[in-house]
CSV table of C-alpha atoms in Angstrom, one decimal:
chain,number,residue,atom,x,y,z
C,248,MET,CA,119.1,132.9,101.2
C,249,ASP,CA,122.8,134.1,101.7
C,250,ASP,CA,123.1,134.3,97.8
C,251,ILE,CA,120.2,136.8,97.7
C,252,ALA,CA,122.0,139.2,99.9
C,253,LYS,CA,125.9,138.6,99.5
C,254,PRO,CA,127.6,140.6,97.0
C,255,LEU,CA,129.5,139.0,94.1
C,256,PRO,CA,133.0,140.0,93.5
C,257,GLU,CA,133.8,143.3,92.1
C,258,GLY,CA,133.1,143.7,88.5
C,259,VAL,CA,130.9,140.5,88.3
C,260,ARG,CA,127.3,141.2,87.3
C,261,ALA,CA,124.7,139.3,89.3
C,262,ILE,CA,122.3,137.0,87.3
C,263,PRO,CA,120.0,135.9,89.9
C,264,LEU,CA,118.5,132.5,89.0
C,265,GLY,CA,118.6,131.2,92.6
C,266,GLY,CA,116.6,132.2,95.6
C,267,GLY,CA,112.8,131.9,95.7
C,268,ASN,CA,111.9,135.7,95.6
C,269,PRO,CA,108.7,136.2,93.7
C,270,ALA,CA,108.4,138.9,91.1
C,271,ARG,CA,106.8,142.3,91.5
C,272,ILE,CA,103.5,142.5,89.7
C,273,THR,CA,102.0,145.9,89.1
C,274,ALA,CA,98.3,145.1,89.5
C,275,VAL,CA,98.9,143.2,92.7
C,276,GLU,CA,101.0,146.1,94.1
C,277,LYS,CA,98.4,148.6,93.2
C,278,ALA,CA,95.6,146.4,95.1
C,279,TYR,CA,97.6,146.4,98.3
C,280,ARG,CA,98.6,150.2,97.9
C,281,ALA,CA,94.8,150.9,97.5
C,282,GLU,CA,94.1,148.9,100.7
C,283,LEU,CA,96.9,150.7,102.6
C,284,GLU,CA,95.6,154.1,101.5
C,285,LYS,CA,92.1,153.4,102.8
C,286,LEU,CA,93.7,152.3,106.0
C,287,LEU,CA,95.6,155.7,106.4
C,288,GLU,CA,92.7,157.7,105.6
C,289,ASP,CA,90.5,156.0,108.2
C,290,GLY,CA,91.3,158.1,111.3
C,291,ASP,CA,93.8,156.4,113.5
C,292,LYS,CA,93.2,152.9,112.4
C,293,PHE,CA,96.6,152.5,111.0
C,294,GLU,CA,98.1,153.6,114.2
C,295,ASP,CA,95.7,151.4,116.2
C,296,ILE,CA,96.9,148.3,114.2
C,297,LEU,CA,100.5,149.1,114.7
C,298,CYS,CA,100.1,149.5,118.4
C,299,HIS,CA,98.2,146.3,119.4
C,300,TYR,CA,99.0,142.8,119.4
C,301,ASP,CA,96.7,140.3,117.6
C,302,SER,CA,96.0,137.0,119.2
C,303,PRO,CA,98.6,134.1,119.1
C,304,GLN,CA,96.2,132.3,116.7
C,305,GLY,CA,96.2,135.4,114.4
C,306,ARG,CA,93.9,138.3,113.6
C,307,VAL,CA,90.4,137.2,114.5
C,308,SER,CA,88.5,139.0,111.6
C,309,PHE,CA,91.0,137.6,109.0
C,310,LEU,CA,90.5,134.0,110.5
C,311,GLU,CA,86.7,134.4,110.0
C,312,VAL,CA,87.0,135.8,106.3
C,313,ILE,CA,89.4,132.7,105.5
C,314,ALA,CA,87.0,130.2,107.1
C,315,THR,CA,84.1,131.7,105.3
C,316,PHE,CA,85.7,131.9,102.1
C,317,PHE,CA,86.6,128.3,102.0
C,318,ARG,CA,83.2,127.1,103.3
C,319,LYS,CA,81.3,129.0,100.5
C,320,GLU,CA,83.8,128.4,97.7
C,321,TYR,CA,84.6,124.7,98.3
C,322,GLY,CA,82.2,123.4,101.0
C,323,TRP,CA,84.9,122.8,103.5
C,324,PRO,CA,83.4,122.3,107.1
C,325,ILE,CA,85.6,124.8,108.8
C,326,THR,CA,85.3,127.7,111.2
C,327,ALA,CA,87.7,130.4,112.5
C,328,ASP,CA,88.8,127.5,114.9
C,329,ASN,CA,90.3,125.6,112.1
C,330,VAL,CA,92.5,128.3,111.1
C,331,ALA,CA,95.8,129.9,112.5
C,332,LEU,CA,98.4,132.5,111.2
C,333,THR,CA,102.0,132.3,111.7
C,334,ASN,CA,104.8,134.7,110.7
C,335,GLY,CA,105.3,133.0,107.4
C,336,SER,CA,104.6,129.4,106.3
C,337,GLN,CA,108.2,128.5,107.1
C,338,SER,CA,107.7,129.2,110.7
C,339,ALA,CA,104.5,127.1,110.6
C,340,MET,CA,106.6,124.2,109.0
C,341,PHE,CA,109.0,124.3,112.0
C,342,TYR,CA,106.2,124.4,114.4
C,343,LEU,CA,104.4,121.4,112.7
C,344,PHE,CA,107.4,119.4,112.0
C,345,ASN,CA,108.6,119.3,115.7
C,346,LEU,CA,104.9,119.0,116.9
C,347,PHE,CA,104.7,115.6,115.1
C,348,SER,CA,108.1,114.4,115.4
C,349,GLY,CA,111.0,113.9,118.0
C,350,LYS,CA,112.0,111.9,121.1
C,351,THR,CA,109.1,109.8,122.8
C,352,GLY,CA,109.3,107.2,125.5
C,353,ASP,CA,110.1,104.4,123.2
C,354,GLY,CA,112.1,106.0,120.4
C,355,THR,CA,112.0,108.8,117.9
C,356,ARG,CA,108.9,109.9,115.8
C,357,THR,CA,109.9,110.6,112.1
C,358,LEU,CA,108.5,112.6,109.2
C,359,LEU,CA,108.1,111.0,105.9
C,360,PHE,CA,108.5,112.9,102.6
C,361,PRO,CA,106.8,110.6,100.1
C,362,LEU,CA,108.0,112.3,96.9
C,363,MET,CA,111.8,113.2,96.9
C,364,PRO,CA,113.1,115.7,95.7
C,365,GLU,CA,111.6,118.2,98.2
C,366,TYR,CA,112.0,121.9,99.3
C,367,ILE,CA,115.4,122.9,100.5
C,368,GLY,CA,113.8,124.9,103.4
C,369,TYR,CA,112.6,121.8,105.1
C,370,ALA,CA,116.2,120.0,105.3
C,371,ASP,CA,117.3,121.6,108.6
C,372,GLN,CA,113.9,122.2,110.3
C,373,ALA,CA,114.0,119.2,112.7
C,374,ILE,CA,115.2,119.7,116.4
C,375,GLU,CA,116.3,115.9,116.6
C,376,ARG,CA,118.7,114.3,114.3
C,377,GLY,CA,117.3,111.4,112.1
C,378,THR,CA,113.7,113.0,112.0
C,379,PHE,CA,113.4,112.9,108.1
C,380,VAL,CA,112.8,109.9,106.2
C,381,SER,CA,112.1,109.8,102.5
C,382,VAL,CA,110.8,107.8,99.3
C,383,PRO,CA,112.5,108.6,96.1
C,384,SER,CA,110.1,109.7,93.3
C,385,GLN,CA,109.5,107.6,90.4
C,386,CYS,CA,110.2,109.5,87.1
C,387,GLU,CA,108.5,109.4,83.6
C,388,TYR,CA,110.5,110.6,80.7
C,389,TYR,CA,108.7,112.1,77.6
C,390,GLY,CA,110.0,112.5,73.9
C,391,ASP,CA,109.9,116.4,74.3
C,392,ARG,CA,113.0,116.5,76.7
C,393,THR,CA,110.6,116.8,79.7
C,394,PHE,CA,109.9,114.5,82.6
C,395,LYS,CA,107.7,114.2,85.6
C,396,TYR,CA,108.1,112.9,89.2
C,397,THR,CA,105.2,110.6,90.3
C,398,LEU,CA,104.4,109.0,93.6
C,399,ASP,CA,105.7,105.5,94.2
C,400,ARG,CA,102.6,104.4,96.0
C,401,LYS,CA,103.5,100.9,96.9
C,402,ALA,CA,106.8,102.0,98.2
C,403,VAL,CA,105.1,104.7,100.3
C,404,ALA,CA,102.4,102.2,101.6
C,405,ARG,CA,105.2,99.7,102.4
C,406,TYR,CA,107.2,102.0,104.3
C,407,LEU,CA,104.2,103.3,106.5
C,408,SER,CA,103.2,99.6,107.1
C,409,LYS,CA,106.7,98.7,108.5
C,410,HIS,CA,107.4,101.9,110.4
C,411,PRO,CA,104.7,102.9,113.0
C,412,GLU,CA,107.1,105.5,114.3
C,413,VAL,CA,106.2,107.9,111.4
C,414,GLY,CA,104.4,110.8,113.0
C,415,ALA,CA,103.4,112.8,109.7
C,416,MET,CA,103.6,112.8,106.1
C,417,VAL,CA,105.0,116.0,104.2
C,418,VAL,CA,104.5,117.3,100.7
C,419,SER,CA,104.6,120.5,98.8
C,420,ARG,CA,102.1,121.2,96.0
C,421,PRO,CA,103.2,122.6,93.6
C,422,THR,CA,106.5,121.0,94.5
C,423,ASN,CA,109.6,123.1,95.1
C,424,PRO,CA,112.1,122.5,93.4
C,425,SER,CA,110.7,120.7,90.6
C,426,GLY,CA,107.5,122.6,89.7
C,427,ASN,CA,105.5,119.1,89.9
C,428,VAL,CA,101.9,119.4,90.9
C,429,LEU,CA,100.6,116.2,92.6
C,430,LEU,CA,97.5,115.0,91.1
C,431,ASP,CA,94.2,115.0,93.0
C,432,SER,CA,94.3,111.3,93.1
C,433,GLU,CA,97.9,111.3,94.5
C,434,ILE,CA,96.8,113.7,97.3
C,435,ARG,CA,93.8,111.6,98.1
C,436,TYR,CA,95.9,108.4,98.1
C,437,LEU,CA,98.2,110.0,100.5
C,438,SER,CA,95.2,111.4,102.6
C,439,SER,CA,93.9,107.8,102.9
C,440,LEU,CA,97.2,106.5,104.0
C,441,ALA,CA,97.5,109.2,106.5
C,442,HIS,CA,94.0,108.3,107.9
C,443,GLU,CA,94.9,104.5,108.1
C,444,SER,CA,98.0,105.5,110.1
C,445,SER,CA,96.4,108.0,112.3
C,446,ILE,CA,98.8,110.7,111.4
C,447,PRO,CA,98.3,114.0,109.4
C,448,LEU,CA,99.2,114.7,105.7
C,449,ILE,CA,100.9,118.3,105.8
C,450,ILE,CA,100.7,120.0,102.5
C,451,ASP,CA,102.8,123.0,101.9
C,452,ASN,CA,100.5,125.1,99.3
C,453,ALA,CA,102.6,128.2,99.2
C,454,TYR,CA,102.4,128.4,95.3
C,455,GLY,CA,99.0,126.7,95.1
C,456,LEU,CA,95.2,126.9,94.7
C,457,PRO,CA,93.2,129.1,95.2
C,458,PHE,CA,95.9,131.7,95.8
C,459,PRO,CA,98.2,132.6,94.5
C,460,ASN,CA,97.2,130.0,91.9
C,461,ILE,CA,100.8,129.5,90.3
C,462,VAL,CA,99.4,126.3,88.8
C,463,PHE,CA,99.2,125.6,85.2
C,464,ARG,CA,97.3,122.4,85.2
C,465,ASP,CA,93.6,122.5,84.8
C,466,ASP,CA,92.6,119.1,86.4
C,467,VAL,CA,93.7,119.8,90.0
C,468,GLU,CA,91.7,121.4,92.8
C,469,PRO,CA,92.4,122.5,96.4
C,470,ILE,CA,91.8,119.5,98.7
C,471,TRP,CA,91.3,119.5,102.5
C,472,ASN,CA,89.9,117.1,105.1
C,473,GLU,CA,90.5,116.5,108.8
C,474,ASP,CA,93.5,114.2,107.9
C,475,ILE,CA,95.2,117.1,106.1
C,476,VAL,CA,97.1,120.2,107.5
C,477,LEU,CA,97.1,122.8,104.8
C,478,LEU,CA,99.6,125.5,104.8
C,479,MET,CA,99.1,128.6,102.6
C,480,SER,CA,100.9,132.1,102.4
C,481,LEU,CA,100.5,135.4,101.1
C,482,SER,CA,104.3,135.8,100.0
C,483,LYS,CA,103.7,134.7,96.4
C,484,ILE,CA,100.8,136.9,96.0
C,485,GLY,CA,102.6,140.1,96.6
C,486,LEU,CA,103.7,140.2,100.3
C,487,PRO,CA,106.9,138.1,100.7
C,488,SER,CA,108.4,140.6,103.2
C,489,ILE,CA,105.5,140.7,105.5
C,490,ARG,CA,105.5,137.2,106.3
C,491,THR,CA,102.0,135.7,106.7
C,492,GLY,CA,101.4,132.1,106.9
C,493,ILE,CA,98.1,130.4,107.0
C,494,VAL,CA,97.3,126.9,108.6
C,495,ILE,CA,94.1,125.2,108.0
C,496,ALA,CA,93.7,121.9,110.2
C,497,ARG,CA,91.8,120.1,112.8
C,498,LYS,CA,91.0,122.4,115.9
C,499,GLU,CA,93.3,120.6,118.2
C,500,ILE,CA,96.3,121.2,115.9
C,501,ILE,CA,95.2,124.9,115.5
C,502,ARG,CA,95.2,125.3,119.2
C,503,ALA,CA,98.7,123.8,119.3
C,504,VAL,CA,99.9,126.2,116.6
C,505,GLY,CA,98.6,129.2,118.5
C,506,ASN,CA,100.2,128.0,121.6
C,507,MET,CA,103.5,127.7,119.8
C,508,ASN,CA,103.0,131.2,118.3
C,509,ALA,CA,102.5,132.6,121.9
C,510,ILE,CA,105.7,131.0,123.1
C,511,ALA,CA,108.1,131.7,120.0
C,512,ALA,CA,106.7,135.0,118.8
C,513,LEU,CA,103.9,136.3,121.4
C,514,ALA,CA,101.7,137.2,118.6
C,515,THR,CA,101.5,137.1,114.7
C,516,GLY,CA,102.1,140.1,112.6
C,517,SER,CA,99.1,142.3,111.6
C,518,MET,CA,99.9,144.0,108.6
C,519,GLY,CA,99.5,141.0,106.1
C,520,PRO,CA,96.1,140.0,107.3
C,521,VAL,CA,95.0,143.7,107.4
C,522,LEU,CA,96.0,144.4,103.6
C,523,ALA,CA,94.7,141.0,102.4
C,524,GLU,CA,91.3,140.9,104.4
C,525,ASN,CA,89.1,142.9,102.3
C,526,LEU,CA,90.7,141.5,99.0
C,527,LEU,CA,89.6,138.1,100.0
C,528,ARG,CA,86.3,139.1,101.3
C,529,THR,CA,85.4,140.8,98.2
C,530,GLY,CA,86.9,138.2,95.7
C,531,GLU,CA,89.6,140.5,94.5
C,532,LEU,CA,92.3,138.4,95.9
C,533,THR,CA,91.2,135.4,93.9
C,534,HIS,CA,90.5,137.4,90.9
C,535,LEU,CA,94.2,138.8,91.0
C,536,ALA,CA,95.4,135.0,91.3
C,537,ASP,CA,93.4,133.9,88.5
C,538,GLU,CA,93.7,136.8,86.1
C,539,VAL,CA,97.0,138.3,86.9
C,540,VAL,CA,99.4,136.1,88.9
C,541,ARG,CA,98.7,132.8,87.0
C,542,PRO,CA,99.1,134.3,83.5
C,543,PHE,CA,102.2,136.2,84.6
C,544,TYR,CA,104.1,133.3,85.8
C,545,LYS,CA,102.6,131.0,83.0
C,546,GLY,CA,104.3,133.4,80.4
C,547,LYS,CA,107.4,133.4,82.4
C,548,ALA,CA,107.4,129.6,82.4
C,549,MET,CA,106.7,129.3,78.8
C,550,ARG,CA,109.6,131.8,78.0
C,551,MET,CA,112.0,129.8,80.2
C,552,GLU,CA,111.1,126.6,78.4
C,553,SER,CA,111.8,128.1,75.0
C,554,LEU,CA,115.2,129.4,76.3
C,555,ILE,CA,116.3,126.0,77.6
C,556,ARG,CA,115.4,124.5,74.2
C,557,LYS,CA,117.2,127.0,72.4
C,558,TYR,CA,120.5,127.1,74.4
C,559,PHE,CA,120.6,123.4,75.3
C,560,ALA,CA,120.0,122.2,71.8
C,561,GLY,CA,122.3,119.4,70.8
C,562,THR,CA,123.2,118.5,74.4
C,563,GLU,CA,121.6,115.8,76.5
C,564,TYR,CA,119.3,117.6,79.0
C,565,TYR,CA,115.9,117.3,80.4
C,566,PHE,CA,113.6,119.5,82.5
C,567,HIS,CA,110.7,118.8,84.7
C,568,ARG,CA,107.5,119.6,83.2
C,569,ILE,CA,106.6,123.0,84.5
C,570,GLU,CA,103.2,122.6,86.1
C,571,GLY,CA,103.4,125.3,88.8
C,572,SER,CA,105.6,127.2,91.3
C,573,ILE,CA,108.3,129.8,90.0
C,574,PHE,CA,111.1,127.3,89.2
C,575,THR,CA,112.4,125.3,86.5
C,576,TRP,CA,114.1,122.0,87.5
C,577,LEU,CA,117.0,121.3,84.9
C,578,TYR,CA,118.5,117.7,84.7
C,579,LEU,CA,121.9,117.4,83.1
C,580,PRO,CA,122.8,113.7,83.1
C,581,GLU,CA,126.0,114.2,81.3
C,582,LEU,CA,127.6,116.6,83.8
C,583,LYS,CA,130.8,115.2,84.9
C,584,ILE,CA,131.0,117.3,88.0
C,585,SER,CA,128.5,117.5,90.9
C,586,THR,CA,126.0,120.4,90.7
C,587,LEU,CA,127.5,121.8,93.9
C,588,GLU,CA,130.8,122.2,91.9
C,589,PHE,CA,128.9,123.4,89.0
C,590,TYR,CA,127.1,125.9,91.0
C,591,SER,CA,130.4,127.2,92.3
C,592,ASP,CA,131.9,127.5,88.7
C,593,LEU,CA,128.7,129.4,87.5
C,594,MET,CA,129.1,132.1,90.4
C,595,LYS,CA,132.3,133.2,88.9
C,596,ASP,CA,130.3,134.6,86.0
C,597,GLY,CA,127.6,135.8,88.6
C,598,VAL,CA,125.1,133.3,87.7
C,599,VAL,CA,123.3,132.3,90.9
C,600,THR,CA,121.5,129.0,90.8
C,601,VAL,CA,120.6,126.4,93.5
C,602,PRO,CA,122.4,123.0,93.3
C,603,GLY,CA,120.2,119.9,93.4
C,604,GLU,CA,121.9,118.0,96.2
C,605,TYR,CA,120.3,120.3,98.8
C,606,PHE,CA,116.8,119.0,97.7
C,607,PHE,CA,117.5,115.3,98.4
C,608,PHE,CA,117.4,114.3,102.2
C,609,GLY,CA,116.1,111.7,104.5
C,610,SER,CA,117.8,108.6,103.3
C,611,ASP,CA,119.8,105.9,105.3
C,612,GLU,CA,122.5,106.2,102.6
C,613,GLN,CA,123.1,109.8,103.5
C,614,GLU,CA,123.4,108.8,107.2
C,615,ARG,CA,126.3,106.7,106.2
C,616,GLY,CA,127.8,109.6,104.1
C,617,LEU,CA,126.7,108.2,100.8
C,618,PRO,CA,124.7,110.0,98.0
C,619,TYR,CA,121.1,110.0,98.2
C,620,PRO,CA,119.8,106.9,95.9
C,621,HIS,CA,118.1,108.9,93.0
C,622,PRO,CA,119.9,109.4,89.7
C,623,HIS,CA,119.2,113.0,89.7
C,624,TYR,CA,120.7,113.7,93.1
C,625,ASP,CA,123.7,115.6,91.9
C,626,LYS,CA,122.8,116.4,88.4
C,627,CYS,CA,120.0,119.1,88.8
C,628,LEU,CA,119.8,122.7,89.1
C,629,ARG,CA,116.9,124.8,90.3
C,630,LEU,CA,116.4,128.0,88.5
C,631,ASN,CA,114.0,130.7,89.4
C,632,TYR,CA,112.3,132.3,86.2
C,633,SER,CA,110.5,135.0,87.9
C,634,GLY,CA,113.2,137.8,87.5
C,635,ASP,CA,114.3,140.1,84.6
C,636,ASP,CA,113.9,138.4,81.2
C,637,GLY,CA,117.2,139.6,79.7
C,638,LEU,CA,119.1,138.3,82.7
C,639,ILE,CA,117.3,135.0,82.7
C,640,GLU,CA,118.2,134.6,79.1
C,641,GLU,CA,122.0,135.4,79.8
C,642,GLY,CA,122.1,133.1,82.5
C,643,ILE,CA,120.6,130.1,80.6
C,644,ARG,CA,123.1,130.9,77.9
C,645,ILE,CA,125.9,130.9,80.4
C,646,ILE,CA,124.7,127.6,82.0
C,647,ALA,CA,124.3,125.8,78.8
C,648,GLY,CA,127.8,126.9,77.6
C,649,ARG,CA,129.4,125.7,80.9
C,650,TYR,CA,127.5,122.5,80.5
C,651,ARG,CA,129.2,121.8,77.2
C,652,GLU,CA,132.5,122.4,78.9
C,653,PHE,CA,131.7,120.1,81.7
C,654,SER,CA,129.9,117.3,79.7
C,655,VAL,CA,131.4,113.6,79.7
C,656,LYS,CA,131.1,113.7,76.1
C,657,ARG,CA,133.4,116.7,75.6
């Protein structure tokens, strides 16, 4: 996040492929502007919203709209009592991580990440040291220079059977950083393991279905049951700075989230729910997700793929199949330095990336000062493809050139 705001040295042009900021999409912005204009024209409603707290659980009318939407569209047996809002889904993760982990009378409850690598923003969220544990993903390689992470089902089940101290499992879908989308069968398998272990499966759905629907597979669907805590967000459908997270879970979990909101923030922000409520009620929000946001990012993803193939031709490289999110996960197996060092070198040319080491955490080896036990640990970069097309191409060209310089075959 510092890289988003920190200026580069004088005379160096920024080529921002790091961070997670979504793109500006005109049709989405127009929809929110229209909602704001209606609000401003409705007497003193705008001032009334600004000058009154919502409930700690979130804006009640928006909670009702969310519950109604998922009941009608997907048949989920939920009411407003199954929904809470937070000031961004990042805040919700902090609440939930520390709700289901930490010191107990006979030890420390842990959180299991069953498909590592995972989102950099989780890595420092636990209050207690040693909270995170993880299972390295399996990896399938394909002949077109792509690969895909898959769940090591046996390893996850084995870990849970031997570690009753696990308090919850956590995945993102689509996965940040890789753009992987866990299959419905993988989600249902993890949900069944969670049920057997009497723990929740927390799913970070910030890029997922049904909104913002930055998902490029057609064989997946939204999944929820009482063993799942589903987190959603309005950030990737046009409102990143307003910070509106959505939690769908069992009622007792929702009460706990509301209580934590009251303690940490007093109340949740109102403007995101106000701008999105009518759009969700009328179906416009999901129309924008399906017909505008998804095609926009799909086009960006296809362009990024073509640029990687063009500029890395002749080198040993792979990238994760881009199944969703706004990122490309680039694997450089012949890089003779770590991606932390490579990241620093690229910054000299203004190319901002995110080195892969930060996305691997929760291993016993790391507790002993050793690398994470996955071959991709220090050989991957996360690249955001949502920005200016010209700058993205320039960045990929520079990265490929530097890779040739730092290749073991040079």
